[in-house]
Coordinates of C-alpha atoms and ligand atoms in Angstrom, one line a residue:
M285 CA 17.7 2.8 -31.3
K286 CA 15.1 0.1 -31.2
A287 CA 14.1 -1.0 -27.7
K288 CA 14.7 -4.7 -26.7
Y289 CA 11.0 -5.3 -25.7
D290 CA 7.6 -4.0 -26.9
F291 CA 6.3 -3.9 -23.2
L292 CA 7.9 -3.7 -19.8
I293 CA 5.3 -4.9 -17.4
V294 CA 5.9 -3.7 -13.8
G295 CA 4.1 -6.1 -11.5
A296 CA 3.5 -9.8 -11.9
G297 CA 0.1 -9.6 -10.3
L298 CA -3.2 -10.4 -12.1
Y299 CA -3.4 -7.2 -14.0
G300 CA 0.2 -7.4 -15.3
A301 CA -0.2 -11.2 -16.1
V302 CA -3.5 -10.8 -18.2
F303 CA -2.0 -7.9 -20.1
A304 CA 1.2 -9.7 -20.7
Y305 CA -0.7 -12.8 -22.0
K306 CA -2.7 -10.7 -24.4
A307 CA 0.5 -8.9 -25.6
K308 CA 2.4 -12.0 -26.2
K309 CA -0.6 -13.5 -28.1
A310 CA -0.6 -10.4 -30.3
G311 CA 3.1 -11.2 -31.2
K312 CA 4.6 -8.6 -28.8
S313 CA 7.7 -9.1 -26.7
C314 CA 7.4 -8.6 -23.0
L315 CA 9.5 -8.4 -19.8
I316 CA 7.8 -8.6 -16.5
I317 CA 9.4 -7.4 -13.4
D318 CA 8.3 -7.6 -9.8
K319 CA 9.8 -6.4 -6.6
R320 CA 8.6 -9.4 -4.7
S321 CA 10.2 -12.8 -4.7
H322 CA 7.2 -14.4 -6.4
I323 CA 4.6 -13.9 -9.2
A324 CA 0.9 -13.5 -8.8
G325 CA 0.9 -10.4 -6.7
N326 CA -1.8 -10.4 -3.9
I327 CA -3.5 -13.6 -5.2
Y328 CA -0.3 -15.6 -4.5
T329 CA -1.0 -19.0 -3.0
E330 CA 1.7 -21.4 -1.7
K331 CA 1.5 -25.0 -0.4
V332 CA 1.9 -25.5 3.4
E333 CA 1.3 -29.1 4.7
D334 CA 0.0 -29.8 1.1
I335 CA -2.7 -27.2 1.6
Q336 CA -3.0 -24.2 -0.8
V337 CA -2.6 -21.2 1.5
H338 CA -3.8 -17.7 0.4
K339 CA -0.8 -15.7 1.5
Y340 CA -2.4 -12.2 1.2
G341 CA -5.9 -13.0 2.4
A342 CA -8.7 -15.3 1.3
H343 CA -9.4 -15.0 -2.5
I344 CA -12.6 -16.5 -4.0
F345 CA -13.2 -15.9 -7.7
H346 CA -16.7 -14.8 -8.6
T347 CA -18.1 -13.0 -11.6
N348 CA -21.1 -12.4 -13.6
N349 CA -19.0 -11.7 -16.7
K350 CA -19.0 -14.9 -18.9
E351 CA -16.1 -13.6 -21.0
V352 CA -13.9 -13.2 -17.9
W353 CA -15.0 -16.6 -16.5
E354 CA -14.1 -18.3 -19.9
F355 CA -10.8 -16.4 -20.0
V356 CA -9.6 -17.6 -16.5
N357 CA -10.9 -21.1 -17.2
Q358 CA -8.3 -21.4 -19.9
F359 CA -5.5 -21.3 -17.3
A360 CA -7.1 -23.3 -14.4
E361 CA -9.7 -25.7 -13.5
F362 CA -12.0 -24.2 -10.9
N363 CA -13.6 -26.2 -8.1
R364 CA -17.2 -25.6 -7.0
Y365 CA -16.3 -23.7 -3.8
T366 CA -19.3 -21.4 -2.8
N367 CA -18.5 -18.8 -0.3
S368 CA -20.8 -19.3 2.8
P369 CA -19.1 -17.5 5.7
V370 CA -20.4 -17.8 9.2
A371 CA -20.3 -15.2 12.0
N372 CA -19.2 -16.1 15.5
Y373 CA -20.7 -13.7 18.0
Q374 CA -19.5 -14.6 21.5
G375 CA -19.9 -18.3 20.7
E376 CA -23.3 -18.0 18.8
I377 CA -22.9 -18.9 15.2
Y378 CA -24.9 -17.1 12.5
N379 CA -25.0 -17.7 8.7
L380 CA -24.0 -14.9 6.4
P381 CA -25.0 -13.0 4.3
F382 CA -28.1 -12.1 6.4
N383 CA -30.8 -14.5 5.3
M384 CA -33.5 -16.7 6.6
N385 CA -31.0 -19.0 8.4
T386 CA -29.6 -15.9 10.2
F387 CA -33.1 -14.7 11.1
N388 CA -34.3 -18.1 12.3
K389 CA -31.3 -18.4 14.7
M390 CA -31.6 -14.8 15.9
W391 CA -35.4 -14.8 16.5
G392 CA -36.8 -18.2 15.9
V393 CA -38.8 -17.0 12.9
T394 CA -39.4 -19.5 10.1
T395 CA -41.2 -17.6 7.3
P396 CA -40.1 -14.6 5.3
D397 CA -43.2 -12.6 6.5
E398 CA -42.3 -13.2 10.1
A399 CA -38.7 -12.1 9.4
K400 CA -39.8 -9.0 7.6
E401 CA -42.1 -8.1 10.3
K402 CA -39.4 -8.5 13.0
I403 CA -36.9 -6.3 11.0
D404 CA -39.5 -3.7 10.2
L405 CA -40.5 -3.5 13.9
Q406 CA -36.9 -3.0 15.0
R407 CA -36.2 -0.4 12.3
R408 CA -39.3 1.5 13.3
E409 CA -38.5 1.4 17.0
S410 CA -35.0 3.2 16.5
Y411 CA -35.6 5.0 13.3
V412 CA -33.5 8.2 12.9
K413 CA -34.7 10.5 10.0
H414 CA -31.2 11.9 9.2
P415 CA -28.7 9.3 10.2
Q416 CA -25.5 11.1 11.4
N417 CA -23.2 8.0 11.7
L418 CA -22.8 4.4 10.7
E419 CA -24.6 3.1 13.8
E420 CA -27.8 5.1 13.0
Q421 CA -27.6 4.2 9.4
A422 CA -27.2 0.4 10.1
I423 CA -30.1 0.3 12.5
N424 CA -32.3 2.2 10.1
L425 CA -31.5 -0.5 7.4
V426 CA -31.7 -3.7 9.5
G427 CA -32.7 -3.0 13.1
S428 CA -30.9 -3.2 16.3
D429 CA -30.4 -7.0 16.9
I430 CA -28.4 -7.6 13.7
Y431 CA -26.5 -4.4 14.1
E432 CA -25.4 -5.2 17.6
K433 CA -24.5 -8.9 17.0
L434 CA -23.3 -8.9 13.5
I435 CA -22.2 -5.4 12.4
R436 CA -21.0 -3.3 15.2
G437 CA -17.9 -5.1 16.5
Y438 CA -16.8 -6.3 13.1
T439 CA -17.0 -2.8 11.6
E440 CA -15.3 -1.1 14.6
K441 CA -12.4 -3.5 14.2
Q442 CA -12.2 -2.9 10.5
W443 CA -12.2 0.8 10.8
G444 CA -10.3 1.1 14.1
R445 CA -13.0 3.4 15.7
P446 CA -16.5 3.4 17.1
C447 CA -19.4 3.2 14.6
T448 CA -20.7 6.4 16.0
E449 CA -17.6 8.1 14.6
I450 CA -17.8 6.6 11.1
P451 CA -19.8 8.5 8.6
A452 CA -23.2 7.2 7.6
F453 CA -22.6 7.3 3.8
I454 CA -20.1 4.3 4.2
I455 CA -23.1 1.9 4.0
R456 CA -25.9 2.7 1.6
R457 CA -27.6 -0.6 1.8
L458 CA -27.1 -3.9 3.7
P459 CA -28.3 -6.8 1.6
V460 CA -30.8 -9.0 3.4
R461 CA -32.1 -12.2 1.8
F462 CA -35.4 -13.7 2.6
T463 CA -34.5 -17.1 1.4
Y464 CA -32.6 -20.0 3.1
D465 CA -29.6 -19.3 0.9
N466 CA -26.0 -18.9 2.4
N467 CA -24.2 -18.3 -0.8
Y468 CA -22.5 -15.0 -0.1
F469 CA -22.3 -13.9 -3.8
N470 CA -25.1 -13.5 -6.4
D471 CA -22.9 -14.1 -9.4
P472 CA -23.5 -17.1 -11.6
Y473 CA -19.8 -18.1 -11.7
Q474 CA -17.7 -18.8 -8.7
G475 CA -14.9 -21.1 -7.6
I476 CA -11.2 -21.4 -6.7
P477 CA -8.4 -22.8 -9.0
I478 CA -7.8 -26.3 -8.0
D479 CA -4.1 -26.1 -8.0
G480 CA -3.9 -22.5 -6.7
Y481 CA -3.8 -19.0 -8.1
T482 CA -0.1 -19.1 -8.5
A483 CA -0.3 -21.9 -11.0
M484 CA -3.0 -20.1 -12.9
V485 CA -0.8 -17.0 -13.2
E486 CA 2.1 -19.1 -14.1
R487 CA 0.2 -20.6 -17.1
M488 CA -0.9 -17.1 -18.2
I489 CA 2.6 -15.8 -18.4
E490 CA 4.3 -19.0 -19.7
G491 CA 7.1 -18.2 -22.1
I492 CA 7.4 -14.7 -20.9
E493 CA 10.6 -13.5 -19.3
V494 CA 10.2 -12.6 -15.6
K495 CA 12.7 -10.9 -13.3
L496 CA 11.7 -11.0 -9.6
E497 CA 13.1 -9.1 -6.6
T498 CA 13.5 -6.2 -9.0
D499 CA 12.2 -2.8 -8.0
Y500 CA 11.3 -0.7 -11.1
L501 CA 11.5 2.6 -9.3
E502 CA 15.1 2.0 -8.1
N503 CA 16.4 2.1 -11.7
K504 CA 13.4 3.5 -13.6
S505 CA 15.3 5.2 -16.5
D506 CA 17.4 2.0 -17.2
W507 CA 14.2 0.0 -17.4
D508 CA 12.3 2.5 -19.5
H509 CA 15.1 2.3 -22.1
L510 CA 14.4 -1.4 -22.5
A511 CA 10.9 -1.2 -23.8
N512 CA 8.7 1.0 -26.0
M513 CA 5.8 1.0 -23.6
V514 CA 5.5 0.5 -19.8
V515 CA 2.5 -1.1 -18.0
Y516 CA 2.8 0.0 -14.4
T517 CA 0.8 -1.7 -11.8
G518 CA 2.6 -0.3 -8.7
P519 CA 1.4 2.5 -6.5
V520 CA 0.6 5.6 -8.5
D521 CA 1.8 8.1 -5.8
A522 CA 5.3 6.4 -5.6
Y523 CA 5.6 6.7 -9.4
F524 CA 5.3 10.5 -9.1
H525 CA 7.5 10.7 -6.0
Y526 CA 4.5 11.5 -3.8
Q527 CA 4.5 15.0 -5.0
F528 CA 0.8 15.5 -4.0
G529 CA 1.2 13.5 -0.8
V530 CA 0.9 9.9 0.2
L531 CA -2.4 8.0 -0.7
E532 CA -3.7 6.2 2.3
Y533 CA -4.8 2.6 2.8
R534 CA -6.1 0.3 5.4
S535 CA -3.8 -2.5 6.1
L536 CA -4.1 -6.1 7.3
L537 CA -2.0 -8.3 9.4
F538 CA -2.0 -12.1 8.9
E539 CA -1.1 -14.6 11.6
T540 CA -0.7 -18.1 10.1
E541 CA -0.5 -21.3 12.2
V542 CA -0.2 -24.9 11.3
M543 CA -2.4 -27.0 13.6
D544 CA -2.1 -30.7 14.5
T545 CA -5.9 -31.3 13.8
D546 CA -7.6 -32.2 10.6
N547 CA -10.5 -29.7 11.1
F548 CA -10.3 -26.7 13.2
Q549 CA -13.5 -24.7 12.5
G550 CA -15.4 -26.6 10.0
N551 CA -15.7 -23.7 7.5
A552 CA -13.2 -21.8 5.3
V553 CA -14.2 -18.3 6.7
V554 CA -15.5 -17.5 10.1
N555 CA -16.0 -13.8 11.0
Y556 CA -15.6 -12.8 14.6
T557 CA -18.2 -10.1 15.0
D558 CA -17.7 -9.2 18.7
R559 CA -15.5 -6.2 19.7
E560 CA -13.5 -8.1 22.1
T561 CA -11.9 -10.8 19.9
P562 CA -8.9 -8.8 18.3
Y563 CA -9.0 -10.4 14.9
T564 CA -11.8 -9.9 12.3
R565 CA -11.8 -13.4 10.9
I566 CA -10.1 -16.8 10.8
I567 CA -9.6 -18.5 7.5
E568 CA -9.1 -22.2 7.4
H569 CA -7.5 -22.7 4.0
K570 CA -8.1 -26.5 3.4
H571 CA -11.9 -25.8 3.2
F572 CA -11.5 -23.8 0.1
D573 CA -10.4 -27.1 -1.6
F574 CA -12.4 -29.6 0.4
G575 CA -9.1 -30.8 1.7
T576 CA -8.6 -34.1 3.6
Q577 CA -5.0 -33.5 4.7
P578 CA -4.2 -34.7 8.3
K579 CA -3.2 -31.3 9.5
T580 CA -4.8 -27.9 9.0
V581 CA -3.5 -24.3 8.4
V582 CA -5.3 -21.3 9.8
T583 CA -4.8 -17.6 9.4
R584 CA -6.1 -15.0 11.8
E585 CA -6.7 -11.7 10.1
Y586 CA -6.3 -8.4 11.9
S587 CA -7.4 -5.0 10.4
V588 CA -4.7 -2.4 11.2
E589 CA -3.7 1.1 10.6
W590 CA -1.5 1.6 7.5
K591 CA 1.6 3.6 7.5
Q592 CA 4.1 4.1 4.6
G593 CA 6.1 1.0 4.1
D594 CA 3.3 -1.4 5.2
E595 CA 1.5 -3.6 2.7
P596 CA -1.4 -1.4 1.2
Y597 CA -4.6 -3.3 1.1
Y598 CA -7.8 -1.2 1.0
P599 CA -7.7 2.3 -0.5
I600 CA -9.5 4.9 1.6
N601 CA -12.4 6.3 -0.3
D602 CA -12.7 9.6 1.5
E603 CA -12.6 13.1 0.0
K604 CA -9.0 13.8 0.9
N605 CA -7.6 10.7 -0.8
S606 CA -10.1 10.9 -3.8
M607 CA -9.0 14.6 -4.5
Q608 CA -5.3 13.6 -4.1
Y609 CA -5.8 10.6 -6.5
K610 CA -7.5 12.8 -9.1
R611 CA -4.4 15.0 -9.2
Y612 CA -2.2 11.9 -9.7
K613 CA -4.7 10.7 -12.4
A614 CA -4.2 14.0 -14.2
L615 CA -0.5 13.2 -14.4
T616 CA -0.9 9.7 -15.6
D617 CA -3.0 11.0 -18.4
K618 CA -0.1 13.1 -19.6
E619 CA 2.6 10.4 -19.2
G620 CA 3.3 9.1 -22.7
N621 CA 3.9 5.4 -23.2
V622 CA 2.9 4.3 -19.7
I623 CA -0.3 2.5 -18.8
F624 CA -1.4 2.6 -15.2
G625 CA -3.4 -0.3 -14.2
G626 CA -4.6 -2.5 -11.4
R627 CA -5.5 -1.8 -7.8
L628 CA -2.3 0.2 -6.9
G629 CA -1.9 1.9 -10.4
E630 CA -5.5 3.2 -10.2
Y631 CA -5.9 3.4 -6.4
K632 CA -9.1 1.5 -6.5
Y633 CA -10.6 -1.6 -4.9
Y634 CA -10.9 -4.1 -7.6
N635 CA -12.2 -7.6 -7.4
M636 CA -10.3 -10.2 -9.4
D637 CA -12.8 -10.4 -12.2
Q638 CA -12.8 -6.5 -12.5
V639 CA -9.0 -6.6 -12.7
V640 CA -9.1 -9.2 -15.5
E641 CA -11.8 -7.3 -17.4
A642 CA -9.9 -4.0 -17.1
A643 CA -6.7 -5.6 -18.3
L644 CA -8.4 -7.2 -21.2
R645 CA -10.1 -4.0 -22.3
K646 CA -6.8 -2.1 -22.0
A647 CA -4.9 -4.7 -24.0
D648 CA -7.6 -4.7 -26.7
E649 CA -7.4 -0.8 -26.9
V650 CA -3.6 -0.7 -27.0
L651 CA -3.0 -3.7 -29.2
G652 CA -5.9 -2.9 -31.5
N653 CA -7.7 -6.2 -31.3
R654 CA -11.1 -4.7 -31.6
Ligands
FAD138 C1 -7.7 -9.1 1.8 C2 -8.2 -9.2 0.4 C3 -9.0 -10.1 -0.1 C4 -9.5 -10.1 -1.3 N1 -10.3 -11.2 -1.7 C5 -10.8 -11.1 -3.0 C6 -11.8 -12.2 -3.3 O1 -12.2 -13.0 -2.5 N2 -12.2 -12.0 -4.6 C7 -11.9 -11.2 -5.5 O2 -12.3 -11.1 -6.6 N3 -10.9 -10.2 -5.2 C8 -10.4 -10.2 -3.9 N4 -9.5 -9.2 -3.6 C9 -8.9 -8.4 -4.6 C10 -7.7 -8.9 -5.3 O3 -6.7 -9.1 -4.5 C11 -7.2 -7.9 -6.5 O4 -8.2 -7.7 -7.3 C12 -6.0 -8.3 -7.2 O5 -5.0 -9.0 -6.4 C13 -5.4 -7.1 -7.9 O6 -4.4 -7.4 -8.8 P1 -3.3 -6.3 -9.3 O7 -2.5 -7.0 -10.3 O8 -4.0 -5.1 -9.6 O9 -2.4 -5.9 -8.0 P2 -1.3 -6.8 -7.3 O10 -1.7 -8.2 -7.1 O11 -1.0 -6.1 -6.0 O12 -0.1 -6.7 -8.2 C14 0.8 -5.6 -8.3 C15 2.3 -6.1 -8.3 O13 3.1 -5.0 -8.6 C16 4.3 -5.2 -7.9 N5 5.0 -3.9 -7.7 C17 4.5 -2.8 -7.1 N6 5.4 -1.9 -7.1 C18 6.5 -2.3 -7.8 C19 7.7 -1.8 -8.3 N7 8.1 -0.5 -8.0 N8 8.6 -2.6 -9.0 C20 8.3 -3.8 -9.3 N9 7.1 -4.4 -8.9 C21 6.2 -3.7 -8.2 C22 3.8 -5.8 -6.5 O14 4.9 -6.5 -5.8 C23 2.7 -6.7 -7.0 O15 3.1 -8.0 -7.1 C24 -9.0 -9.1 -2.3 C25 -8.2 -8.1 -1.9 C26 -7.8 -8.1 -0.6 C27 -6.9 -6.9 -0.1

């Protein structure tokens, strides 16, 4: 019997939406299902007090891939937002990424040579030949002042343990810039969709049937009968009933508050780099859009241990989880007519541009466009 759809797309996030767009364009019929009550997955934005709020964490689109940039620009007009976070260390404000503005504030130096000299001196003073942990590694790379004020507390909150207990290999390099440039990214293309990511995804999947609040795994075989092929962007371990164990993540907790002021912190992203402040950063959403609304919405972001059932955010790239994922990956390769894609389907930290690129490539491969 002929299936009703060519593709069943599990997950209305960016991967699923890009794939669905390409399939529809190639004349294929698609059904998208998502267990959440909204489309757009983790890039979902919703308006609060007329401000686009990034519900699952701040999202800045940046890429060096022209094809990807042109692709997303078909569905949204992007503003000129440039990510320039600042660090608040016990009330002292430093620019990020580490650059001449940071070094000037830290040491009063004004030229690149002075800054290099200062960093080299600090690195030499505490140099450890074979760094055994993240603390030793970070000091080797940037010296003790930057480590103490801008790395230590933030990293300990992110990982939930002291830097002396985090392996050294986690940081191979720490970018330092000897120019007065606060732009966090080096990519040539950067911005945020003017009317939010949700509207961008909505346009991508225009004309495609979507069913929300629908969990594929609860009725898998019924859904499978509906389509010739499945694009699965949910967690790969759940698909295989956790038979090799649960893949672990680091999770986040977001505390969002509407404030009766028009400007709370003067910047979209402020990182709190001391150990004592419990959250890692505060996002003030209106500054992503140069908003002039009378109120403001802020989100405090906490890094928390993940347990099964929590929202999974960052895959853990340690040996145990990598080995476990390899075993699942071998099963995905044998699963006929199912494509596993996206951050959960491939257990991989993907930036948005990488997700778009991966979905475009996969669609071209499957639909035979190239
Ligand atoms: C805190 C944070 C900040 C980030 N900031 C940036 C940034 O600034 N710039 C950047 O480029 N990238 C950023 N990213 C990465 C970005 O979020 C991802 O690249 C992108 O969201 C991945 O899209 P996806 O489609 O793979 O996954 P998702 O958006 O998670 O979509 C998967 C969808 O599948 C659904 N699903 C899962 N299981 C089932 C099931 N059984 N049945 C039905 N539906 C199911 C889910 O509900 C979800 O909607 C950030 C990530 C995090 C965690």
